[in-house]
mmCIF file of C-alpha atoms in Angstrom:
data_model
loop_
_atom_site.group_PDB
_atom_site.id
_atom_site.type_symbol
_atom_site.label_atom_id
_atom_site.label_comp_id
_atom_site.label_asym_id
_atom_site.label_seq_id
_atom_site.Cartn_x
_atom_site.Cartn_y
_atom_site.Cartn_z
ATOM 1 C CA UNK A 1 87.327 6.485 99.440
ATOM 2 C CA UNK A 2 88.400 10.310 99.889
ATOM 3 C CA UNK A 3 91.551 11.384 100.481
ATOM 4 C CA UNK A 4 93.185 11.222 103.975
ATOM 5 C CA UNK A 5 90.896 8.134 104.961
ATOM 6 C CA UNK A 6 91.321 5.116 105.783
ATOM 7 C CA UNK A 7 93.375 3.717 109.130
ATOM 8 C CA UNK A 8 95.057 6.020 110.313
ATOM 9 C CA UNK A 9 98.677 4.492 111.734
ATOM 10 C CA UNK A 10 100.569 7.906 113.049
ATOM 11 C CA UNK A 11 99.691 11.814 112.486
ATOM 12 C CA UNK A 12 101.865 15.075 112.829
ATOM 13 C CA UNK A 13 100.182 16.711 114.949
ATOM 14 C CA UNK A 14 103.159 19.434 115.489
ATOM 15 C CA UNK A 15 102.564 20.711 111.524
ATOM 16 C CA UNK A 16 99.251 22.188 112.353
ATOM 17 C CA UNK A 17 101.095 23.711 115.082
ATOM 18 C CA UNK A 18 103.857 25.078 113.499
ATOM 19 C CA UNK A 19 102.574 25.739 109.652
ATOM 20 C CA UNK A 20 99.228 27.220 107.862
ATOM 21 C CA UNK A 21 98.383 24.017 105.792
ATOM 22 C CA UNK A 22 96.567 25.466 102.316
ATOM 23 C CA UNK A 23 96.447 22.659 100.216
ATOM 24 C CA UNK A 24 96.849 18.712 101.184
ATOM 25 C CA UNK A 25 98.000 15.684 98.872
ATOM 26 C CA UNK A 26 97.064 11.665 99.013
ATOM 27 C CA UNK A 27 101.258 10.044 97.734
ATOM 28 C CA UNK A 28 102.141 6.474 98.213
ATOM 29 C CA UNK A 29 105.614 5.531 99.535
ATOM 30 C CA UNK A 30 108.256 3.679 98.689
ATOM 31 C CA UNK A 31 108.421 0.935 101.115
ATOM 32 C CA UNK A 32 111.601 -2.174 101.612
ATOM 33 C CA UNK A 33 111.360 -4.976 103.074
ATOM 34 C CA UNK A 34 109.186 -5.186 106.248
ATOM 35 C CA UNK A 35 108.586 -1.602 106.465
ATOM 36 C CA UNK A 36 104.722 -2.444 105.403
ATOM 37 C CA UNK A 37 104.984 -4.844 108.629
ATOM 38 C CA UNK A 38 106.320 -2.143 110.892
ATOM 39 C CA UNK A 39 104.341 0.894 109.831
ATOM 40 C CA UNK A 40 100.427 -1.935 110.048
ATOM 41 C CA UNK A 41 101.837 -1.892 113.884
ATOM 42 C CA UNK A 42 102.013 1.499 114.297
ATOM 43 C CA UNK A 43 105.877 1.833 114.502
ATOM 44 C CA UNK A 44 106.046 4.726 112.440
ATOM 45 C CA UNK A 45 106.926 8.785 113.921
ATOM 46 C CA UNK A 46 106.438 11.886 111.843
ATOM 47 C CA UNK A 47 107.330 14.649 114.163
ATOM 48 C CA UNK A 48 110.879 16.319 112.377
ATOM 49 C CA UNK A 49 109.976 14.500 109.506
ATOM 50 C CA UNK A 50 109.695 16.774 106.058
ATOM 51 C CA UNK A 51 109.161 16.204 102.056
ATOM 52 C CA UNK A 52 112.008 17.342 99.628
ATOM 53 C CA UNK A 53 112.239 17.800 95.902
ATOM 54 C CA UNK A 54 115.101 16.313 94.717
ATOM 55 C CA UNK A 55 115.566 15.733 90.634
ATOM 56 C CA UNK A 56 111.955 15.945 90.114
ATOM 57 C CA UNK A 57 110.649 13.681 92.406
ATOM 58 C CA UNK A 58 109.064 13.693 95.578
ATOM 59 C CA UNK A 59 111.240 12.237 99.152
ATOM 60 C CA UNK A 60 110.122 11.999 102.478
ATOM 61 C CA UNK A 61 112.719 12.105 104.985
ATOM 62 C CA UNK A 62 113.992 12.024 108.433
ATOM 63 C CA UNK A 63 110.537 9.692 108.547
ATOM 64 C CA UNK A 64 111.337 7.047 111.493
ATOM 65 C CA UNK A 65 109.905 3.635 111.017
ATOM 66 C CA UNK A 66 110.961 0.966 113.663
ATOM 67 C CA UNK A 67 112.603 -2.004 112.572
ATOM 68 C CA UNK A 68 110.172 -4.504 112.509
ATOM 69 C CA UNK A 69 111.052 -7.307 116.061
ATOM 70 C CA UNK A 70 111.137 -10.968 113.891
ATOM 71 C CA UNK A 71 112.810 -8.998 110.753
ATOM 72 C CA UNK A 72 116.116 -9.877 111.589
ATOM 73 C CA UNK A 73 118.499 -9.629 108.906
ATOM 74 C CA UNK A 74 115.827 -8.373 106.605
ATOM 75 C CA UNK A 75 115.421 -5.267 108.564
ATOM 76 C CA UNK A 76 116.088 -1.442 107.205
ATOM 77 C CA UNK A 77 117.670 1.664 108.235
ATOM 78 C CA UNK A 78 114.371 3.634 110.496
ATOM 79 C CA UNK A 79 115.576 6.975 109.276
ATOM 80 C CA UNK A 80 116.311 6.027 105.472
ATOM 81 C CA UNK A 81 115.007 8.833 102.532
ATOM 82 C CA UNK A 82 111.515 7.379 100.778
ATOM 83 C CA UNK A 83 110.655 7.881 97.594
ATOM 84 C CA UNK A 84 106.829 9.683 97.997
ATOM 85 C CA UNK A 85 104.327 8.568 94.746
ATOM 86 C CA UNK A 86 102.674 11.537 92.996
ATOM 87 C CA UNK A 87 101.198 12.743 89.317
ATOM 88 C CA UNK A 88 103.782 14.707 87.567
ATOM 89 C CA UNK A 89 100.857 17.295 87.593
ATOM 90 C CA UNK A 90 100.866 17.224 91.386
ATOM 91 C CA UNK A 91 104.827 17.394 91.729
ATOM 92 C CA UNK A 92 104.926 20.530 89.169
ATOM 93 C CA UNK A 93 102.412 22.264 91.136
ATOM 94 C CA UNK A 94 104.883 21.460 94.618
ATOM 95 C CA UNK A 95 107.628 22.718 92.358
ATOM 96 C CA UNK A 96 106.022 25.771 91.203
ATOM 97 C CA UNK A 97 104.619 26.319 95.072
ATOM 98 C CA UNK A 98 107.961 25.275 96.790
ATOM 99 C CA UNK A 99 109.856 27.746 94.978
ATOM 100 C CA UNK A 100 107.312 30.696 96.517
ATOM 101 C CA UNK A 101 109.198 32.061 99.766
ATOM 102 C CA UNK A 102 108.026 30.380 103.200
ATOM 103 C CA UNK A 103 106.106 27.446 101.596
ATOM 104 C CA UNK A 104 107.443 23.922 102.309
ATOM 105 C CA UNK A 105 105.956 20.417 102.074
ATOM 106 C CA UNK A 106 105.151 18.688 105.518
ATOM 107 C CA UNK A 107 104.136 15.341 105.736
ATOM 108 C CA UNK A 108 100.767 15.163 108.150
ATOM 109 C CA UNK A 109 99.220 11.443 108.524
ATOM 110 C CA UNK A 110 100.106 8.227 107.821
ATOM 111 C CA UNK A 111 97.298 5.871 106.792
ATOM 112 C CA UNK A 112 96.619 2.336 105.739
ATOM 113 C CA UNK A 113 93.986 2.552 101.951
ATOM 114 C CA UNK A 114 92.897 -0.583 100.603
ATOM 115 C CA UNK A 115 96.133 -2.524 101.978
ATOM 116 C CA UNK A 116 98.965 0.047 100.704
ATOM 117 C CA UNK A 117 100.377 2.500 102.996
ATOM 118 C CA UNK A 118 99.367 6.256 102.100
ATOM 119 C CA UNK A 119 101.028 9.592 103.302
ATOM 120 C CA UNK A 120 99.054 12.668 103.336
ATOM 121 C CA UNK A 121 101.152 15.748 102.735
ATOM 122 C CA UNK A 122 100.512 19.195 102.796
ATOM 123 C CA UNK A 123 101.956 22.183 101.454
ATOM 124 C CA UNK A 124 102.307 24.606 104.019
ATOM 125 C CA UNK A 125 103.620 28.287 104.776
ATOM 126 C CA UNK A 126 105.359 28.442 108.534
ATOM 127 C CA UNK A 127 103.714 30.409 111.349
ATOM 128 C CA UNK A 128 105.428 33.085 113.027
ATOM 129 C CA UNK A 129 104.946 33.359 116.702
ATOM 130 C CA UNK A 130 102.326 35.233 117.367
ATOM 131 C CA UNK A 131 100.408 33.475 114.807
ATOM 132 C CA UNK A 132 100.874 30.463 117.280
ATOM 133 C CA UNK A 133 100.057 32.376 120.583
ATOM 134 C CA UNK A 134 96.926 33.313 118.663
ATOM 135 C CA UNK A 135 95.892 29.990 117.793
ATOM 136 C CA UNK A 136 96.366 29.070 121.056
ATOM 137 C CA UNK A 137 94.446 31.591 122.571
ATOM 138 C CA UNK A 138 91.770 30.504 120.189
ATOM 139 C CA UNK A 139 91.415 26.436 121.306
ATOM 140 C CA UNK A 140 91.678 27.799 124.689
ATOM 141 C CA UNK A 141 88.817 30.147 124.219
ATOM 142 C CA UNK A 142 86.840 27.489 122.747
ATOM 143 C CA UNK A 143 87.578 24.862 124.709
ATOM 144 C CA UNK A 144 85.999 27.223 127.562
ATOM 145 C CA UNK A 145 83.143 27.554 126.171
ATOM 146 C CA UNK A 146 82.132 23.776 125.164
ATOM 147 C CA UNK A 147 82.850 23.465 128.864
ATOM 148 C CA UNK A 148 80.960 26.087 130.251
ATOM 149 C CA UNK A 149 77.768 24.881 127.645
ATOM 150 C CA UNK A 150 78.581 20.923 128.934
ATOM 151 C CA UNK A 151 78.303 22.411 132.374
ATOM 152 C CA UNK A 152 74.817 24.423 131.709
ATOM 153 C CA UNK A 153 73.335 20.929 129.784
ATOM 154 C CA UNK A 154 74.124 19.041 133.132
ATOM 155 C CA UNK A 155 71.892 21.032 135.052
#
C-alpha cells in the first residue's frame, strides 16, 4: 500500500494552509495503553500539533488524543510527547533539512495501515501572508469556475 493510505482517522488541514509542504514521510507512533482504542474512534486532533528533534529522534507533540470512555484507570495524558518511528536515513535528512532557515516538520494525517496507527508528516517551509491571500484567491477562482461549467452541463 503507498504511503499516506489507508483509513484515514483525523487530518491537518490548517498545515496546507499555513506551510508549503515539499516533501512528506509515512512514521509510526509510539502508542500507551488505549491510545490505539481512542485514535480507531477517531478521538485524535492535529491542529497546533508539531514534530521535534530531540537527541536524534523524532517526537510528535502537543498531539491530543482523547482518553479512551471504559479506560478508566488505564487511561493517558491526551497531550503527552510521542515518540514518531523513522529510518535513521529519514531522520538525518529532517536533521539536515530542519536546520535550513524556515523549514519545520508538521504532522498532516493520521491513518490506520494494516492495523497499526501511521502519521504522515511533512517537512514544510511557512507561508507568509500574501502567499496565503494568494492561495486563497486561487481555490476561490477555481471553485468559480467548476461552478460556472456544473451550471453550463445542467442546461
Amino acid at each position: 500500500m503507498p504511503k499516506g493510505e489507508g483509513k484515514q482517522v483525523a487530518q491537518n488541514k490548517k498545515a496546507y494552509h499555513d506551510y508549503f509542504i515539499e516533501e512528506t514521510f509515512e512514521s509510526g507512533i509510539v502508542l500507551q495503553g488505549t491510545e490505539i482504542k481512542s485514535i480507531r474512534a477517531g478521538k485524535i486532533n492535529l491542529r497546533d500539533s508539531f514534530a521535534k528533534i530531540e537527541r536524534g529522534e523524532v517526537y510528535l507533540h502537543n498531539a491530543h488524543i482523547s482518553p479512551y470512555e471504559q479506560g478508566n484507570r488505564y487511561n493517558h495524558d491526551p497531550l503527552r510527547t510521542r515518540k514518531l518511528l523513522l529510518h535513521r536515513k529519514q531522520i538525518n535528512k529532517l536533521i539536515g533539512e530542519t536546520k535550513e532557515a524556515g523549514y519545520t516538520i508538521v504532522p498532516l494525517r493520521v491513518y490506520l495501515k494494516n492495523g497499526f496507527a501511521k502519521v504522515l508528516i511533512g517537512l514544510g517551509r511557512g507561508k507568509k501572508q500574501y502567499d496565503k491571500r494568494e492561495d486563497l484567491k486561487k481555490k476561490e477562482a477555481k471553485r468559480d469556475i467548476e461552478r460556472a461549467f456544473r451550471d453550463r452541463q445542467k442546461m
